[in-house]
Amino acid sequence: MMSNLPLDQVRTLLAVVDEQSFDAAASKLHVTPSAVSQRVKALEQRTGRVLLLRTKPVRLTESGKVVVRFARSLAQLEQDALGELGLGEEGTRRLSIAVNADSLTTWFLPALAAVPEDLGICFDLQREDQDHTAALLREGLVMAAVTAAPQPVQGCTSRRLGRMRYRAMASPEFVERRLTGAPLSQLLPMAPVIVFDRKDDLQDRFLRALTRRRSFTMVRHHIPASESFADAVATGLGWGMVPEAQAAERALVDLAPDRPLDVPLHWQQWKLDSPALAAVAEAVAKGAKYALR
């Protein structure tokens, strides 16, 4: 019966996941790709489970996610211990965090800048829709996340941050060209719209509340960058749900001042006694207090 997980094999699996290939992991660990492959295979034989799908990029199985969560927790505890002993090097405390694009563009980076520099934290941010960041926590790919989900992922704590307010915005020229002469509920579903990506449903949520309809026929422009999204609305390419902070910086028309759309945000993190993770959590909560509703 297996009594332990060899740490060199566990660390190797984590490196493969983080670097997304055996070759890149080998370079990071200063070993050959063959050695990396042998370690991962040995770990799979020891656990009796397939941990990694050898695709490009590699993908974890459900069993692999369990091992990677353990590996990342272990790595963080080791970094914290070395830091407290004064043996850690600057930038060795690597924290992986998932955050939605609008938070990243507006309030999140100033919050991280308030984390004490002497902690020597190296941030590894992954951008993902707020409705999907919890999945990265569940898979062990990040240690903390800004997420729309209040229910904590297994092994995590959840803390309410506040609400990010969005407003249906368009340029004055777009309003004149596409949204005059009839009620907004009639014209807006047929007007060109800006969406962030195929996971972005804020515009559809607004339209469902406005019209009580479930489906819409409209031109959709996919603009997967927060600043460029707001710029696309400002140039008249289409209408879209823009965060209040970004809308205030541009000459835009609020299409429905009495119908803001609020997205609640939460901070979820692994249950680890980590000074670095605790310091980041406090800085994020403080930043959100001033930036969110």
CSV table of C-alpha atoms in Angstrom, one decimal:
chain,number,residue,atom,x,y,z
A,1,MET,CA,0.0,0.0,0.0
A,2,MET,CA,1.4,3.5,-0.9
A,3,SER,CA,2.5,5.4,2.1
A,4,ASN,CA,3.7,8.7,0.6
A,5,LEU,CA,4.1,10.7,-2.6
A,6,PRO,CA,7.7,11.2,-3.6
A,7,LEU,CA,8.3,15.0,-3.5
A,8,ASP,CA,10.6,15.1,-6.5
A,9,GLN,CA,7.9,13.4,-8.6
A,10,VAL,CA,5.2,15.7,-7.2
A,11,ARG,CA,7.2,18.8,-7.9
A,12,THR,CA,7.9,17.6,-11.4
A,13,LEU,CA,4.2,17.1,-12.1
A,14,LEU,CA,3.5,20.7,-10.9
A,15,ALA,CA,6.3,22.0,-13.2
A,16,VAL,CA,4.8,20.3,-16.2
A,17,VAL,CA,1.4,21.7,-15.5
A,18,ASP,CA,2.7,25.3,-14.9
A,19,GLU,CA,5.0,25.2,-17.9
A,20,GLN,CA,2.5,23.4,-20.1
A,21,SER,CA,5.0,20.9,-21.6
A,22,PHE,CA,7.6,18.3,-20.6
A,23,ASP,CA,10.3,20.2,-22.4
A,24,ALA,CA,9.6,23.5,-20.7
A,25,ALA,CA,9.4,21.7,-17.3
A,26,ALA,CA,12.7,20.0,-18.0
A,27,SER,CA,14.3,23.4,-18.7
A,28,LYS,CA,12.9,24.9,-15.4
A,29,LEU,CA,14.1,21.9,-13.4
A,30,HIS,CA,17.5,21.6,-15.1
A,31,VAL,CA,16.9,18.0,-16.1
A,32,THR,CA,16.3,16.2,-19.4
A,33,PRO,CA,12.8,15.8,-20.8
A,34,SER,CA,13.3,12.1,-20.5
A,35,ALA,CA,13.8,12.5,-16.7
A,36,VAL,CA,10.6,14.6,-16.4
A,37,SER,CA,8.7,11.9,-18.3
A,38,GLN,CA,10.1,9.1,-16.1
A,39,ARG,CA,9.2,11.0,-12.9
A,40,VAL,CA,5.6,11.6,-14.0
A,41,LYS,CA,5.2,8.0,-15.2
A,42,ALA,CA,6.6,6.7,-11.8
A,43,LEU,CA,4.1,8.9,-9.9
A,44,GLU,CA,1.3,7.6,-12.0
A,45,GLN,CA,2.4,4.0,-11.3
A,46,ARG,CA,2.7,4.8,-7.6
A,47,THR,CA,-0.8,6.2,-7.4
A,48,GLY,CA,-2.3,3.7,-9.9
A,49,ARG,CA,-3.9,6.5,-11.8
A,50,VAL,CA,-3.4,8.5,-15.0
A,51,LEU,CA,-2.6,12.0,-13.8
A,52,LEU,CA,-1.8,13.9,-17.0
A,53,LEU,CA,-3.2,13.8,-20.5
A,54,ARG,CA,-0.2,14.1,-22.9
A,55,THR,CA,-1.9,16.8,-25.1
A,56,LYS,CA,-0.7,20.1,-26.3
A,57,PRO,CA,-1.0,21.8,-23.9
A,58,VAL,CA,-1.1,19.1,-21.2
A,59,ARG,CA,-4.3,18.6,-19.3
A,60,LEU,CA,-4.8,17.2,-15.8
A,61,THR,CA,-7.2,14.3,-15.0
A,62,GLU,CA,-9.4,14.5,-11.9
A,63,SER,CA,-6.7,12.5,-10.0
A,64,GLY,CA,-4.0,14.8,-11.3
A,65,LYS,CA,-5.9,17.8,-10.0
A,66,VAL,CA,-5.8,16.3,-6.5
A,67,VAL,CA,-2.0,15.8,-6.7
A,68,VAL,CA,-1.4,19.3,-8.1
A,69,ARG,CA,-3.4,20.9,-5.4
A,70,PHE,CA,-1.2,19.1,-2.9
A,71,ALA,CA,2.0,20.0,-4.7
A,72,ARG,CA,1.0,23.7,-4.9
A,73,SER,CA,0.1,23.8,-1.2
A,74,LEU,CA,3.4,22.1,-0.3
A,75,ALA,CA,5.4,24.6,-2.5
A,76,GLN,CA,3.7,27.6,-0.8
A,77,LEU,CA,4.3,26.3,2.7
A,78,GLU,CA,8.0,25.7,1.8
A,79,GLN,CA,8.4,29.2,0.4
A,80,ASP,CA,6.8,30.7,3.5
A,81,ALA,CA,9.1,28.7,5.8
A,82,LEU,CA,12.2,29.7,3.9
A,83,GLY,CA,11.1,33.4,3.9
A,84,GLU,CA,10.5,33.3,7.7
A,85,LEU,CA,14.0,31.8,8.1
A,86,GLY,CA,15.5,34.4,6.0
A,87,LEU,CA,16.7,31.8,3.4
A,88,GLY,CA,14.3,32.6,0.6
A,89,GLU,CA,15.3,34.6,-2.4
A,90,GLU,CA,13.2,37.6,-3.6
A,91,GLY,CA,10.5,36.5,-6.0
A,92,THR,CA,10.5,32.9,-4.8
A,93,ARG,CA,7.1,33.2,-3.1
A,94,ARG,CA,5.0,32.6,-6.2
A,95,LEU,CA,1.3,33.2,-5.9
A,96,SER,CA,-1.0,32.1,-8.7
A,97,ILE,CA,-4.3,34.1,-8.8
A,98,ALA,CA,-7.2,34.0,-11.2
A,99,VAL,CA,-9.0,37.3,-11.8
A,100,ASN,CA,-11.5,38.6,-14.3
A,101,ALA,CA,-10.4,41.1,-16.9
A,102,ASP,CA,-12.5,44.1,-15.7
A,103,SER,CA,-11.2,43.8,-12.2
A,104,LEU,CA,-7.6,43.5,-13.5
A,105,THR,CA,-8.0,46.6,-15.6
A,106,THR,CA,-9.7,48.8,-12.9
A,107,TRP,CA,-8.9,48.1,-9.2
A,108,PHE,CA,-7.0,44.8,-8.8
A,109,LEU,CA,-3.5,45.9,-9.7
A,110,PRO,CA,-3.5,48.9,-7.3
A,111,ALA,CA,-4.7,46.5,-4.6
A,112,LEU,CA,-1.7,44.2,-5.3
A,113,ALA,CA,0.7,47.1,-5.2
A,114,ALA,CA,-0.2,47.6,-1.5
A,115,VAL,CA,1.1,44.2,-0.6
A,116,PRO,CA,4.3,44.7,1.5
A,117,GLU,CA,7.3,44.5,-0.9
A,118,ASP,CA,9.5,42.8,1.7
A,119,LEU,CA,7.4,39.6,1.4
A,120,GLY,CA,9.1,39.0,-2.0
A,121,ILE,CA,6.0,37.8,-3.7
A,122,CYS,CA,6.0,37.0,-7.4
A,123,PHE,CA,2.4,37.2,-8.7
A,124,ASP,CA,1.3,34.8,-11.5
A,125,LEU,CA,-2.1,36.2,-12.7
A,126,GLN,CA,-4.4,34.2,-14.9
A,127,ARG,CA,-7.2,36.2,-16.6
A,128,GLU,CA,-10.6,34.4,-16.7
A,129,ASP,CA,-14.3,35.3,-16.6
A,130,GLN,CA,-15.5,35.8,-13.0
A,131,ASP,CA,-18.1,33.0,-13.6
A,132,HIS,CA,-15.3,30.5,-14.4
A,133,THR,CA,-12.4,31.5,-12.1
A,134,ALA,CA,-13.6,29.0,-9.4
A,135,ALA,CA,-12.9,26.2,-11.8
A,136,LEU,CA,-9.2,27.1,-11.8
A,137,LEU,CA,-9.2,26.9,-8.0
A,138,ARG,CA,-10.9,23.5,-8.2
A,139,GLU,CA,-8.3,22.2,-10.7
A,140,GLY,CA,-5.4,23.3,-8.5
A,141,LEU,CA,-4.1,25.7,-11.2
A,142,VAL,CA,-4.4,28.8,-8.9
A,143,MET,CA,-4.3,29.3,-5.2
A,144,ALA,CA,-6.8,32.2,-5.0
A,145,ALA,CA,-9.4,33.8,-7.3
A,146,VAL,CA,-11.7,36.7,-7.7
A,147,THR,CA,-14.9,34.9,-8.5
A,148,ALA,CA,-18.7,35.5,-8.8
A,149,ALA,CA,-19.3,32.3,-6.9
A,150,PRO,CA,-20.0,32.8,-3.2
A,151,GLN,CA,-20.0,29.1,-2.4
A,152,PRO,CA,-16.4,28.1,-1.5
A,153,VAL,CA,-14.6,25.5,-3.6
A,154,GLN,CA,-13.7,22.5,-1.5
A,155,GLY,CA,-10.7,23.2,0.6
A,156,CYS,CA,-11.1,27.0,0.1
A,157,THR,CA,-12.5,29.9,2.1
A,158,SER,CA,-14.8,32.6,0.5
A,159,ARG,CA,-14.9,36.3,1.4
A,160,ARG,CA,-17.3,38.8,-0.1
A,161,LEU,CA,-15.5,41.7,-1.8
A,162,GLY,CA,-18.4,43.8,-3.1
A,163,ARG,CA,-20.3,44.5,-6.4
A,164,MET,CA,-18.9,45.7,-9.7
A,165,ARG,CA,-21.5,47.8,-11.4
A,166,TYR,CA,-21.9,47.7,-15.1
A,167,ARG,CA,-24.0,50.0,-17.3
A,168,ALA,CA,-25.4,49.6,-20.8
A,169,MET,CA,-23.4,52.2,-22.7
A,170,ALA,CA,-23.1,53.4,-26.3
A,171,SER,CA,-21.5,56.3,-28.1
A,172,PRO,CA,-23.7,59.4,-28.9
A,173,GLU,CA,-23.3,58.7,-32.7
A,174,PHE,CA,-24.4,55.0,-32.2
A,175,VAL,CA,-27.5,56.1,-30.2
A,176,GLU,CA,-28.4,58.5,-33.0
A,177,ARG,CA,-27.8,56.0,-35.7
A,178,ARG,CA,-29.3,52.8,-34.2
A,179,LEU,CA,-31.3,53.6,-31.1
A,180,THR,CA,-33.7,56.4,-31.9
A,181,GLY,CA,-37.3,56.3,-33.2
A,182,ALA,CA,-38.6,53.4,-31.1
A,183,PRO,CA,-38.5,52.1,-27.5
A,184,LEU,CA,-35.1,50.8,-26.4
A,185,SER,CA,-36.5,47.4,-25.7
A,186,GLN,CA,-37.4,47.1,-29.3
A,187,LEU,CA,-34.2,48.5,-30.9
A,188,LEU,CA,-31.5,47.2,-28.6
A,189,PRO,CA,-31.9,43.5,-29.3
A,190,MET,CA,-31.3,44.2,-33.0
A,191,ALA,CA,-28.4,46.5,-32.6
A,192,PRO,CA,-24.7,45.5,-33.0
A,193,VAL,CA,-23.3,44.5,-29.6
A,194,ILE,CA,-19.8,44.2,-28.1
A,195,VAL,CA,-19.1,41.0,-26.1
A,196,PHE,CA,-15.8,40.2,-24.3
A,197,ASP,CA,-15.7,36.5,-25.4
A,198,ARG,CA,-18.0,33.6,-25.8
A,199,LYS,CA,-18.3,33.2,-22.1
A,200,ASP,CA,-19.5,36.8,-21.6
A,201,ASP,CA,-23.2,36.8,-21.0
A,202,LEU,CA,-23.6,40.3,-19.4
A,203,GLN,CA,-25.2,41.8,-22.5
A,204,ASP,CA,-27.7,39.0,-22.8
A,205,ARG,CA,-28.5,39.2,-19.1
A,206,PHE,CA,-29.3,42.9,-19.5
A,207,LEU,CA,-31.4,42.2,-22.6
A,208,ARG,CA,-33.4,39.5,-20.9
A,209,ALA,CA,-34.2,41.8,-18.0
A,210,LEU,CA,-35.1,44.6,-20.4
A,211,THR,CA,-37.2,42.6,-22.9
A,212,ARG,CA,-38.2,39.4,-21.1
A,213,ARG,CA,-37.1,37.6,-24.2
A,214,ARG,CA,-34.7,34.6,-24.2
A,215,SER,CA,-33.0,34.9,-27.6
A,216,PHE,CA,-31.7,37.7,-29.7
A,217,THR,CA,-30.6,38.2,-33.3
A,218,MET,CA,-27.8,40.7,-33.4
A,219,VAL,CA,-24.3,41.3,-34.7
A,220,ARG,CA,-21.8,40.3,-32.1
A,221,HIS,CA,-18.3,41.8,-32.0
A,222,HIS,CA,-15.9,39.8,-29.8
A,223,ILE,CA,-13.3,42.1,-28.2
A,224,PRO,CA,-11.3,40.0,-25.6
A,225,ALA,CA,-9.5,42.9,-23.8
A,226,SER,CA,-11.1,45.1,-21.2
A,227,GLU,CA,-9.8,48.5,-22.4
A,228,SER,CA,-10.3,47.7,-26.0
A,229,PHE,CA,-13.9,46.6,-25.2
A,230,ALA,CA,-14.7,50.0,-23.8
A,231,ASP,CA,-12.9,51.7,-26.7
A,232,ALA,CA,-14.9,49.7,-29.2
A,233,VAL,CA,-18.1,50.9,-27.5
A,234,ALA,CA,-16.8,54.5,-27.6
A,235,THR,CA,-16.0,54.3,-31.3
A,236,GLY,CA,-19.6,53.3,-32.1
A,237,LEU,CA,-18.9,49.7,-33.1
A,238,GLY,CA,-21.7,48.6,-30.9
A,239,TRP,CA,-23.2,48.9,-27.4
A,240,GLY,CA,-22.0,47.0,-24.4
A,241,MET,CA,-22.0,46.6,-20.6
A,242,VAL,CA,-19.1,48.8,-19.4
A,243,PRO,CA,-17.9,49.0,-15.8
A,244,GLU,CA,-18.8,52.4,-14.2
A,245,ALA,CA,-15.1,53.3,-13.7
A,246,GLN,CA,-14.3,52.9,-17.4
A,247,ALA,CA,-17.6,54.5,-18.5
A,248,ALA,CA,-16.7,57.7,-16.6
A,249,GLU,CA,-13.5,58.0,-18.6
A,250,ARG,CA,-15.2,58.1,-22.0
A,251,ALA,CA,-17.9,60.2,-23.7
A,252,LEU,CA,-20.6,57.5,-23.6
A,253,VAL,CA,-24.4,57.6,-23.2
A,254,ASP,CA,-26.0,55.5,-20.5
A,255,LEU,CA,-28.8,53.7,-22.3
A,256,ALA,CA,-30.8,52.8,-19.2
A,257,PRO,CA,-29.7,54.9,-16.1
A,258,ASP,CA,-32.3,53.1,-13.9
A,259,ARG,CA,-31.1,49.6,-14.9
A,260,PRO,CA,-27.5,49.1,-13.7
A,261,LEU,CA,-26.3,45.5,-13.6
A,262,ASP,CA,-24.3,44.5,-10.5
A,263,VAL,CA,-22.0,41.6,-10.4
A,264,PRO,CA,-21.1,40.4,-6.9
A,265,LEU,CA,-17.4,39.4,-6.5
A,266,HIS,CA,-15.8,37.2,-3.9
A,267,TRP,CA,-12.3,36.3,-2.9
A,268,GLN,CA,-11.7,32.6,-2.6
A,269,GLN,CA,-8.4,31.1,-1.5
A,270,TRP,CA,-7.0,27.8,-0.3
A,271,LYS,CA,-7.1,27.1,3.4
A,272,LEU,CA,-3.4,27.5,4.0
A,273,ASP,CA,-1.6,29.1,7.0
A,274,SER,CA,0.4,31.2,4.6
A,275,PRO,CA,1.6,34.8,5.6
A,276,ALA,CA,2.0,35.7,2.0
A,277,LEU,CA,-1.5,34.5,1.0
A,278,ALA,CA,-3.0,36.3,4.1
A,279,ALA,CA,-1.2,39.6,3.2
A,280,VAL,CA,-2.5,39.4,-0.4
A,281,ALA,CA,-6.1,38.6,0.8
A,282,GLU,CA,-6.1,41.7,3.1
A,283,ALA,CA,-4.7,44.0,0.4
A,284,VAL,CA,-7.3,42.7,-2.1
A,285,ALA,CA,-10.2,43.2,0.4
A,286,LYS,CA,-9.0,46.7,1.2
A,287,GLY,CA,-8.7,47.6,-2.4
A,288,ALA,CA,-12.2,46.2,-3.2
A,289,LYS,CA,-13.7,48.2,-0.3
A,290,TYR,CA,-12.8,51.5,-2.0
A,291,ALA,CA,-13.4,50.4,-5.6
A,292,LEU,CA,-16.5,48.2,-5.4
A,293,ARG,CA,-20.0,48.9,-4.1
